[in-house]
mmCIF file of C-alpha atoms in Angstrom:
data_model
loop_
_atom_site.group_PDB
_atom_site.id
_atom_site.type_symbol
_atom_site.label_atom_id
_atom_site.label_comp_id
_atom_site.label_asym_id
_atom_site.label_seq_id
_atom_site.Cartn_x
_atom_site.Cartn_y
_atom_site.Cartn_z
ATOM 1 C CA UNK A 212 8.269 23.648 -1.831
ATOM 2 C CA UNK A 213 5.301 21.644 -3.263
ATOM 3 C CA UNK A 214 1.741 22.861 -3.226
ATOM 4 C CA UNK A 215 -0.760 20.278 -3.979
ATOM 5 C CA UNK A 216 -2.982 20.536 -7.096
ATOM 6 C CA UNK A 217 -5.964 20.842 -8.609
ATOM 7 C CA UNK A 218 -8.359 17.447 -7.281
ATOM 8 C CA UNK A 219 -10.472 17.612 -10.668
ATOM 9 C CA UNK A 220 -8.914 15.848 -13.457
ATOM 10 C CA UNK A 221 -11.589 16.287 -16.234
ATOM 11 C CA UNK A 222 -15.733 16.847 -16.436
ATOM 12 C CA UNK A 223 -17.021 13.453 -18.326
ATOM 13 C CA UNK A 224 -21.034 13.865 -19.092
ATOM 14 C CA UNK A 225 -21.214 16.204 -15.769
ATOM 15 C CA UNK A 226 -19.276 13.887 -13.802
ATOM 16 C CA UNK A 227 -16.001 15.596 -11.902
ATOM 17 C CA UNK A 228 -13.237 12.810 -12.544
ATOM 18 C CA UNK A 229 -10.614 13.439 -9.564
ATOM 19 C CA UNK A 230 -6.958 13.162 -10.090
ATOM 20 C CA UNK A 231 -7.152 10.666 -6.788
ATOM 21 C CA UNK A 232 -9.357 8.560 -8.788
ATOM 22 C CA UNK A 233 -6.997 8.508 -12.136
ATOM 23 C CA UNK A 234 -3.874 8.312 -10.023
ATOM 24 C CA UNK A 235 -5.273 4.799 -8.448
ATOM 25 C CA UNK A 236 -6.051 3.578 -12.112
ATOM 26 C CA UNK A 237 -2.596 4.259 -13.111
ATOM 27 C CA UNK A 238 -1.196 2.447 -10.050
ATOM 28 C CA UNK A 239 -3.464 -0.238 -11.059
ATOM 29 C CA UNK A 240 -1.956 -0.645 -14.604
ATOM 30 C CA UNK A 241 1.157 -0.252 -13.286
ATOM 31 C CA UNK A 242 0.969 -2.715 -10.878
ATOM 32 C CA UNK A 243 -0.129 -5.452 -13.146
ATOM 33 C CA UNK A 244 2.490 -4.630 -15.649
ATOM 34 C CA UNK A 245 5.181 -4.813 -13.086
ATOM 35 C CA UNK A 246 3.836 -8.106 -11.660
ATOM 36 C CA UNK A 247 3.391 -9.762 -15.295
ATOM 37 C CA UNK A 248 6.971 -8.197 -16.634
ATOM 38 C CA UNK A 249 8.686 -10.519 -13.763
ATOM 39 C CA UNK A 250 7.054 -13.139 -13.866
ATOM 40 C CA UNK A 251 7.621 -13.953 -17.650
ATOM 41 C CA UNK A 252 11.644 -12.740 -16.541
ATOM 42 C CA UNK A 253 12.665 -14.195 -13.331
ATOM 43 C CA UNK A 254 9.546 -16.788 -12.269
ATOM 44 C CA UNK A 255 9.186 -18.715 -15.741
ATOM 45 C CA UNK A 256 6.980 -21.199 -13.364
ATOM 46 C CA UNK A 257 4.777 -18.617 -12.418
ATOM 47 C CA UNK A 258 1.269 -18.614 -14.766
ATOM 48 C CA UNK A 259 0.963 -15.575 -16.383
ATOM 49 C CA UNK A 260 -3.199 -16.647 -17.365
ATOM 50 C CA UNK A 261 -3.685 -17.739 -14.033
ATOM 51 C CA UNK A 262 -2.052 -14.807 -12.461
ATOM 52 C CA UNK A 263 -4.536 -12.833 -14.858
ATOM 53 C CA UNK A 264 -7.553 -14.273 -13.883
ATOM 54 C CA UNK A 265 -6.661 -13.162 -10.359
ATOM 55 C CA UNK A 266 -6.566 -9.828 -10.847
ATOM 56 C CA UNK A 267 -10.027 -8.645 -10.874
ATOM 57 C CA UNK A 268 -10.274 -10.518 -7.626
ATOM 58 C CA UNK A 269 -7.080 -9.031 -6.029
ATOM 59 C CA UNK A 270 -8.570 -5.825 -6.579
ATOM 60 C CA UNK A 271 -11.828 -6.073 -5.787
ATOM 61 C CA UNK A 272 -11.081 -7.695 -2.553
ATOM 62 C CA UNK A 273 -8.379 -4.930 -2.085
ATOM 63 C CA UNK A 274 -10.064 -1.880 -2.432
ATOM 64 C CA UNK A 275 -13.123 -3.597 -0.234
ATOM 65 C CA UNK A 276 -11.154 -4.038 2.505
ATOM 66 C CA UNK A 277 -8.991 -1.198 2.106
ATOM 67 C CA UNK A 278 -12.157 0.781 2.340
ATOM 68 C CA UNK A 279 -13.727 -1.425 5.253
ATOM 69 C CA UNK A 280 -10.784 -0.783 7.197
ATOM 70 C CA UNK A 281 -10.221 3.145 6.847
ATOM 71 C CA UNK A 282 -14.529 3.138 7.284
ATOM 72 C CA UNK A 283 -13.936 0.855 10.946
ATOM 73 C CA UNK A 284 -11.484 3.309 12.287
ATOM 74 C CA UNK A 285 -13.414 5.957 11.293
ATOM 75 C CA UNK A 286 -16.858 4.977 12.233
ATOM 76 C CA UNK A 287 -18.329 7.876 14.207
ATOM 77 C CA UNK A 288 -17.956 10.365 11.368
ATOM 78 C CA UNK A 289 -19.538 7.298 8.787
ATOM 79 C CA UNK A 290 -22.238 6.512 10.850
ATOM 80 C CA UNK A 291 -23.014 10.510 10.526
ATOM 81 C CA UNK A 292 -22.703 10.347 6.741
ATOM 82 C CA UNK A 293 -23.198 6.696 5.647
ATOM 83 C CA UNK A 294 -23.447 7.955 2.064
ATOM 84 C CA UNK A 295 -19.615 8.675 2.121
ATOM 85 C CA UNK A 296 -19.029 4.928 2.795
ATOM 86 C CA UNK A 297 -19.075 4.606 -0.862
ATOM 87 C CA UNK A 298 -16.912 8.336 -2.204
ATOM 88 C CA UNK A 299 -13.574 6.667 -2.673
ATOM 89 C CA UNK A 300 -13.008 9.183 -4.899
ATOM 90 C CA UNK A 301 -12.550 11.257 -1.493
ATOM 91 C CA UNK A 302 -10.013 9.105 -0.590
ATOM 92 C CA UNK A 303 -10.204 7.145 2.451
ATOM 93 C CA UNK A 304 -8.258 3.645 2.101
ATOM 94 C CA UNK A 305 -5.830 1.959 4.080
ATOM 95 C CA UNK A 306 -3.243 -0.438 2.825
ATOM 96 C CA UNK A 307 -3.225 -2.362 6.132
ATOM 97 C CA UNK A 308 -6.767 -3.481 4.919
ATOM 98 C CA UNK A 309 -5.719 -3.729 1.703
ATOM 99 C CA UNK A 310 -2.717 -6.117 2.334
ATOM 100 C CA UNK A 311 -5.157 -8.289 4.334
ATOM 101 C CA UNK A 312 -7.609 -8.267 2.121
ATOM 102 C CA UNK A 313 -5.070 -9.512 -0.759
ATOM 103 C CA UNK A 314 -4.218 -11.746 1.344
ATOM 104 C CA UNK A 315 -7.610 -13.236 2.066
ATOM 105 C CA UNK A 316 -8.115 -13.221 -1.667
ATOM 106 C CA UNK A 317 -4.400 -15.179 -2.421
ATOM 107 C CA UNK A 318 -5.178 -18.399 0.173
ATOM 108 C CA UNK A 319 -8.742 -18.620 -1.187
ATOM 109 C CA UNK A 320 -8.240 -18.385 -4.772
ATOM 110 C CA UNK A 321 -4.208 -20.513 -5.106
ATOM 111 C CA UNK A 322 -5.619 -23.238 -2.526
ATOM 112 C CA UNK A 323 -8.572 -23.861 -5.051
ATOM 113 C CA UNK A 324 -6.097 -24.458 -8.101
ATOM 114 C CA UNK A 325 -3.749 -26.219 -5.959
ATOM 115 C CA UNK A 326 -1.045 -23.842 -6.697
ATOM 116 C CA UNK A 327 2.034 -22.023 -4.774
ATOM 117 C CA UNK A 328 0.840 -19.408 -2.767
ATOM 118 C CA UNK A 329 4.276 -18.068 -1.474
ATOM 119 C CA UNK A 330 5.150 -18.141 -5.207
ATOM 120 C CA UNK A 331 2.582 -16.170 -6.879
ATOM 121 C CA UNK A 332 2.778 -13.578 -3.965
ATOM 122 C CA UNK A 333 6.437 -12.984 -4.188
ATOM 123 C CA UNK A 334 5.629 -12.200 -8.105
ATOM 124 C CA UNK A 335 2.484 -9.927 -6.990
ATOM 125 C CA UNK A 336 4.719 -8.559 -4.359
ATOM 126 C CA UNK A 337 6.502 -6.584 -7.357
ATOM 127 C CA UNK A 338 3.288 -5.181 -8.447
ATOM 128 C CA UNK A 339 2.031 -3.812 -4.723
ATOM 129 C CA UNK A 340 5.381 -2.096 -4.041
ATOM 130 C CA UNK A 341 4.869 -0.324 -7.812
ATOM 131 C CA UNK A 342 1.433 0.490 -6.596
ATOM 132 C CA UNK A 343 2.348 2.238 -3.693
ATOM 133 C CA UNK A 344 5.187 3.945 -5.228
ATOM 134 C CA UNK A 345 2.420 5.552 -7.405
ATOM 135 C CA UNK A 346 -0.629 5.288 -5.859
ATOM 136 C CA UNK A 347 1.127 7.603 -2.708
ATOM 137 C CA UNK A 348 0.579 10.693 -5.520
ATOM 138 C CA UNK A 349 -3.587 9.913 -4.697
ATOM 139 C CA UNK A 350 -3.006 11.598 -1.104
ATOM 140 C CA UNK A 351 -1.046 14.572 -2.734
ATOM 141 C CA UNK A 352 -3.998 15.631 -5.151
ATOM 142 C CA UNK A 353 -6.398 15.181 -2.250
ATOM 143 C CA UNK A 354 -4.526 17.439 0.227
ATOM 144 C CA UNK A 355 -4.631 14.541 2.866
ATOM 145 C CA UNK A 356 -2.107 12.185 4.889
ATOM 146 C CA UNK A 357 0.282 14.491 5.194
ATOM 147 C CA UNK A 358 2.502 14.855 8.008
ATOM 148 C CA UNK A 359 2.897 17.466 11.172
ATOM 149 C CA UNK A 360 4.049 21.508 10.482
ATOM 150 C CA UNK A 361 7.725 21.803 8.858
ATOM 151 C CA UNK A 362 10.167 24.766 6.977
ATOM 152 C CA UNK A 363 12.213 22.141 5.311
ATOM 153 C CA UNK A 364 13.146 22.661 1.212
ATOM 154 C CA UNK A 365 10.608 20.114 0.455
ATOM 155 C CA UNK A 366 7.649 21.379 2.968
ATOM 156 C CA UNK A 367 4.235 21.211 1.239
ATOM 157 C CA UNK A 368 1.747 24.090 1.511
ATOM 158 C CA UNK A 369 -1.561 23.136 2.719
ATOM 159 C CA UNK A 370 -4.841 25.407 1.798
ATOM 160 C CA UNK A 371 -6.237 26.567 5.040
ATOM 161 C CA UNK A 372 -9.781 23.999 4.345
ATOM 162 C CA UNK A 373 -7.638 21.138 4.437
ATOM 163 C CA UNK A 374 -5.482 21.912 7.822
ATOM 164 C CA UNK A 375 -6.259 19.844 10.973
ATOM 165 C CA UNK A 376 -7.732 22.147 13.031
ATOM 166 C CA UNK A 377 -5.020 22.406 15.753
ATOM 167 C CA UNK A 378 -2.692 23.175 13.116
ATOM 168 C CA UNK A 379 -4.981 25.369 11.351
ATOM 169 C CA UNK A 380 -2.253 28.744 11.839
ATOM 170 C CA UNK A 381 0.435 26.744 9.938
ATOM 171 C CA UNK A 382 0.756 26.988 6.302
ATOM 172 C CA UNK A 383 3.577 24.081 5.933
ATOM 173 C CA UNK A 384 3.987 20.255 6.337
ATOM 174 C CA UNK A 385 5.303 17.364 5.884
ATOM 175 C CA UNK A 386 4.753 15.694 2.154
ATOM 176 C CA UNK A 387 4.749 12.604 4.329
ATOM 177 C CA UNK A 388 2.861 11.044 0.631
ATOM 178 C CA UNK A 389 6.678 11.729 -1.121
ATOM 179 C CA UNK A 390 8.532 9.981 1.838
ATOM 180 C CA UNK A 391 6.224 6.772 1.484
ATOM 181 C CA UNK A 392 6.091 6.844 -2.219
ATOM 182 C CA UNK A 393 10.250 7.087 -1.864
ATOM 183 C CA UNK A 394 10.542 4.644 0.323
ATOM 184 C CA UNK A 395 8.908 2.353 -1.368
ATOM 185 C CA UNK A 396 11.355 2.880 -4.243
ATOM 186 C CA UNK A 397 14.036 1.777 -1.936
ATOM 187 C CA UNK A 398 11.793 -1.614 -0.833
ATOM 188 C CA UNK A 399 11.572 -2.207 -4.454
ATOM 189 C CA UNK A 400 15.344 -1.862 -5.497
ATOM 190 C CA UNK A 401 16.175 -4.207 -1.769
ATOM 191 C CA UNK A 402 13.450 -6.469 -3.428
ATOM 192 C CA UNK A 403 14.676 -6.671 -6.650
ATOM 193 C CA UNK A 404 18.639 -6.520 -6.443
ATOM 194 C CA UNK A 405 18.991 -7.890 -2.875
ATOM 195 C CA UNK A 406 16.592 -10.324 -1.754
ATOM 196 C CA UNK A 407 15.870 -12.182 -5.124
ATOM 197 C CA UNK A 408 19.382 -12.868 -5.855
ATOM 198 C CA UNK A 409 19.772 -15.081 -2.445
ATOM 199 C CA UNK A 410 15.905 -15.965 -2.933
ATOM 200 C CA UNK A 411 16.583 -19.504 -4.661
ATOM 201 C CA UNK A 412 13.866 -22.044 -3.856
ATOM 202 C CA UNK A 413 12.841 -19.838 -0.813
ATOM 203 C CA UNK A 414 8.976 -19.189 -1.842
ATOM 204 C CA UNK A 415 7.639 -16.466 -0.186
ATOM 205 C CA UNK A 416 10.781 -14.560 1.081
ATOM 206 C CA UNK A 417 10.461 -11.548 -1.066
ATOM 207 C CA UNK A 418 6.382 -11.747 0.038
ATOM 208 C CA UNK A 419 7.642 -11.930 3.834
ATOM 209 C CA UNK A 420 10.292 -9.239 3.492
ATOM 210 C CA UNK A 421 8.070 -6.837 2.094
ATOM 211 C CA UNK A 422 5.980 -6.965 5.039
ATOM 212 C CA UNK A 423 9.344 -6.429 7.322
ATOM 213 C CA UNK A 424 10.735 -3.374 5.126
ATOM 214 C CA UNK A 425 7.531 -1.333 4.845
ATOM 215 C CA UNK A 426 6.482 -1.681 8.503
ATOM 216 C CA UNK A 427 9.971 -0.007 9.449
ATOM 217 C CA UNK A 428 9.313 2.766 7.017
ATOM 218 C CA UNK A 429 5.117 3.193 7.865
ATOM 219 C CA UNK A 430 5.844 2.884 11.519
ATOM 220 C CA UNK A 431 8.073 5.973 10.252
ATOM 221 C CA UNK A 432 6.359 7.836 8.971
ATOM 222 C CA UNK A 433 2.912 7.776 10.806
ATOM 223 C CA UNK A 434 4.687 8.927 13.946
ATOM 224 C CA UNK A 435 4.915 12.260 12.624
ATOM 225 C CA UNK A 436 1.329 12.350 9.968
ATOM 226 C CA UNK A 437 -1.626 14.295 11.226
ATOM 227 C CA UNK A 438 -4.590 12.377 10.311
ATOM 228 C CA UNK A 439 -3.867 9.217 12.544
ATOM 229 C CA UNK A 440 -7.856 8.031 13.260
ATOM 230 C CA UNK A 441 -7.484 6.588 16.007
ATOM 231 C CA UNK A 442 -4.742 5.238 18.754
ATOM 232 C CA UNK A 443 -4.634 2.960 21.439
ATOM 233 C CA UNK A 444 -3.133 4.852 24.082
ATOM 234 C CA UNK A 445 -1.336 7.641 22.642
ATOM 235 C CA UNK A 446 -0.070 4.685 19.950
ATOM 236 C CA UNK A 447 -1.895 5.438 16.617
ATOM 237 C CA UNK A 448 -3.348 2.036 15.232
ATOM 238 C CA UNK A 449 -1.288 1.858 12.195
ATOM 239 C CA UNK A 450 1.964 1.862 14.083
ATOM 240 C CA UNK A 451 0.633 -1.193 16.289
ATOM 241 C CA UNK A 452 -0.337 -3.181 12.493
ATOM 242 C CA UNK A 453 2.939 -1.912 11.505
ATOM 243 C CA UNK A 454 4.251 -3.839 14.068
ATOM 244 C CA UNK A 455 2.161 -6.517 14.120
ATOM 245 C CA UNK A 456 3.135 -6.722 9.817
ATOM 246 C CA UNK A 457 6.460 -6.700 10.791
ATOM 247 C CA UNK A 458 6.220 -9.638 13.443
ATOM 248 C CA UNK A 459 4.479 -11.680 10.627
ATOM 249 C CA UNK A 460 7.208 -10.859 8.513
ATOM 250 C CA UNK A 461 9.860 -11.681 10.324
ATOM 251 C CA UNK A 462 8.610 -14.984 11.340
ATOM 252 C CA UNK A 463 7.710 -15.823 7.585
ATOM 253 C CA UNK A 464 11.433 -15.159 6.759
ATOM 254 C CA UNK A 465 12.838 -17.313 8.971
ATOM 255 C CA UNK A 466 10.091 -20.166 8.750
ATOM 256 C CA UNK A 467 11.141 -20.003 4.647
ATOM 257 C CA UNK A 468 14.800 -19.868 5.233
ATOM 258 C CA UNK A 469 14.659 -22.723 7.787
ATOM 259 C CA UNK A 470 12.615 -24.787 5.258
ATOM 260 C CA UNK A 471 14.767 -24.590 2.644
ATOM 261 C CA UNK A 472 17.478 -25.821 4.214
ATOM 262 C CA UNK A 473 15.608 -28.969 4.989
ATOM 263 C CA UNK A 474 14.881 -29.234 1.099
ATOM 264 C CA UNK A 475 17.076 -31.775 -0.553
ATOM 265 C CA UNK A 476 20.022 -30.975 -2.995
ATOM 266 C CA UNK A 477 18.923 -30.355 -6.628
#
C-alpha cells in the first residue's frame, strides 16, 4: 500500500518549496544527463554544445505549453482563479502540450542551424522518456492523477481533501503515477536495446516510436484515472491525442523506414 507524502519539501526565506516542484528539477537534470550521456556514446555526430544551447529553450517552451494545455482544458475553473494560471507548483501540466511544444521548439531552432532534426530528437528522445520516468513521482507528492477506487497490494490511500467527489467514500486507488512512471521504464529499455540496434541511418525512428509506445500505454492508463478534464463524448481528450500521437507515430516509422531503403549503399 502507498500513501502519498508530505507536498512541502523545505521553508526557504518563508517560501514553502513543494516536493512537486523539486521532483520536476530532478527530472530536469536527469533528463539532460541522459540525453548528453548518449549522445557522446551512440550519436558521435550529434553536437553536444549545440544540443546545450537548446536546452533552456526545450524547456521553456515545454513547460509553457505543457501549462497552456492543462490551463485550455481546464478553462472554466482558470477563468474563476486566473491567479492559479501561474502555481505550477500545484501541478497542472500535460505532456501532450509538452511534446508539442518541444516539438515546436525542435523545427524552429534545428531548421535555423541547418541541422538534423530527426537526429537530435531521437538523442532528446532518451532524455523525455527519463523525464517521465521521474517526473511521474510530481503527481504522487501532490495527491493527483491517480486512477479510479482499487484493493489491489499496491492501492494508494488518498486523504479524504484530495478524493473526487463521487468517490469521496473510498479510501483506495489506483497509483496510476507508478504504472506511467513503469511503463515508461519499459519504452526506455524497447528504445534503447530494441529499436536502436536496427535504427542504422533511420533518423527519427526512435523519435517516431516513442510517440507509438507511450500512446498505447497513456491511452491505458487514462481509461481508468479520475481527473480526466474533459471528453468528447464520453472519450476523455487525452485518449483521442493518444491516438492522434500514435497515428503520427506510426506514419513517421514507416515514412523513415521507407526512406532508408531508398538511401544508397555505404
Amino acid at each position: 500500500m502507498f500513501t502519498s507524502p508530505f507536498s512541502t519539501a523545505f521553508v526557504l526565506g518563508g517560501y514553502e518549496i513543494k516536493m512537486y516542484g523539486v521532483v520536476m528539477f530532478f527530472a530536469i537534470i536527469c533528463a539532460i544527463l541522459t540525453a548528453n550521456f548518449i549522445a557522446k556514446k551512440y550519436y558521435r555526430e550529434v553536437d553536444i554544445d549545440i544540443l546545450t544551447d537548446f536546452y533552456p529553450i526545450l524547456i521553456i517552451s515545454g513547460i509553457i505549453c505543457a501549462r497552456a494545455y492543462y490551463v485550455i482544458l481546464n478553462i472554466d475553473y482558470y477563468i474563476l482563479k486566473p491567479s492559479e494560471i501561474i502555481a505550477l507548483w500545484h501541478g497542472g501540466i500535460s505532456i501532450h502540450g509538452a511534446i508539442l511544444g518541444g516539438v515546436i521548439a525542435g523545427i524552429l531552432y534545428f531548421k535555423k542551424k541547418k541541422l538534423s532534426i530527426l537526429k537530435y530528437a531521437d538523442v532528446i528522445t532518451y532524455g523525455l522518456v527519463m523525464g517521465q520516468i521521474i517526473g511521474r513521482w510530481g503527481n504522487f507528492f501532490n495527491s493527483e492523477a491517480f486512477g479510479t477506487p482499487c484493493n489491489l497490494p499496491w492501492k494508494l490511500y488518498i486523504a479524504p481533501s484530495y478524493r473526487p467527489i463521487e468517490y469521496y467514500s473510498y479510501s483506495y486507488f489506483h497509483p496510476t503515477f507508478l504504472y506511467e512512471s513503469l511503463f515508461c521504464i519499459l519504452i526506455f529499455l524497447i528504445l534503447f536495446f530494441g529499436v536502436r540496434k536496427v535504427q542504422k541511418e533511420r533518423d527519427g525512428l526512435i523519435f517516431y516510436s516513442y510517440f507509438m509506445l507511450y500512446s498505447i500505454g497513456r491511452f491505458i492508463i487514462e481509461g481508468i484515472r479520475t481527473d480526466s478534464v474533459l471528453n468528447i463524448g464520453t472519450v476523455p481528450i487525452a485518449q483521442i491525442a493518444s491516438v492522434l500521437l500514435f497515428i503520427t507515430g506510426a506514419i513517421g516509422c514507416i515514412w523513415t523506414i521507407n526512406k532508408s531503403k531508398k538511401l544508397p549503399p555505404v
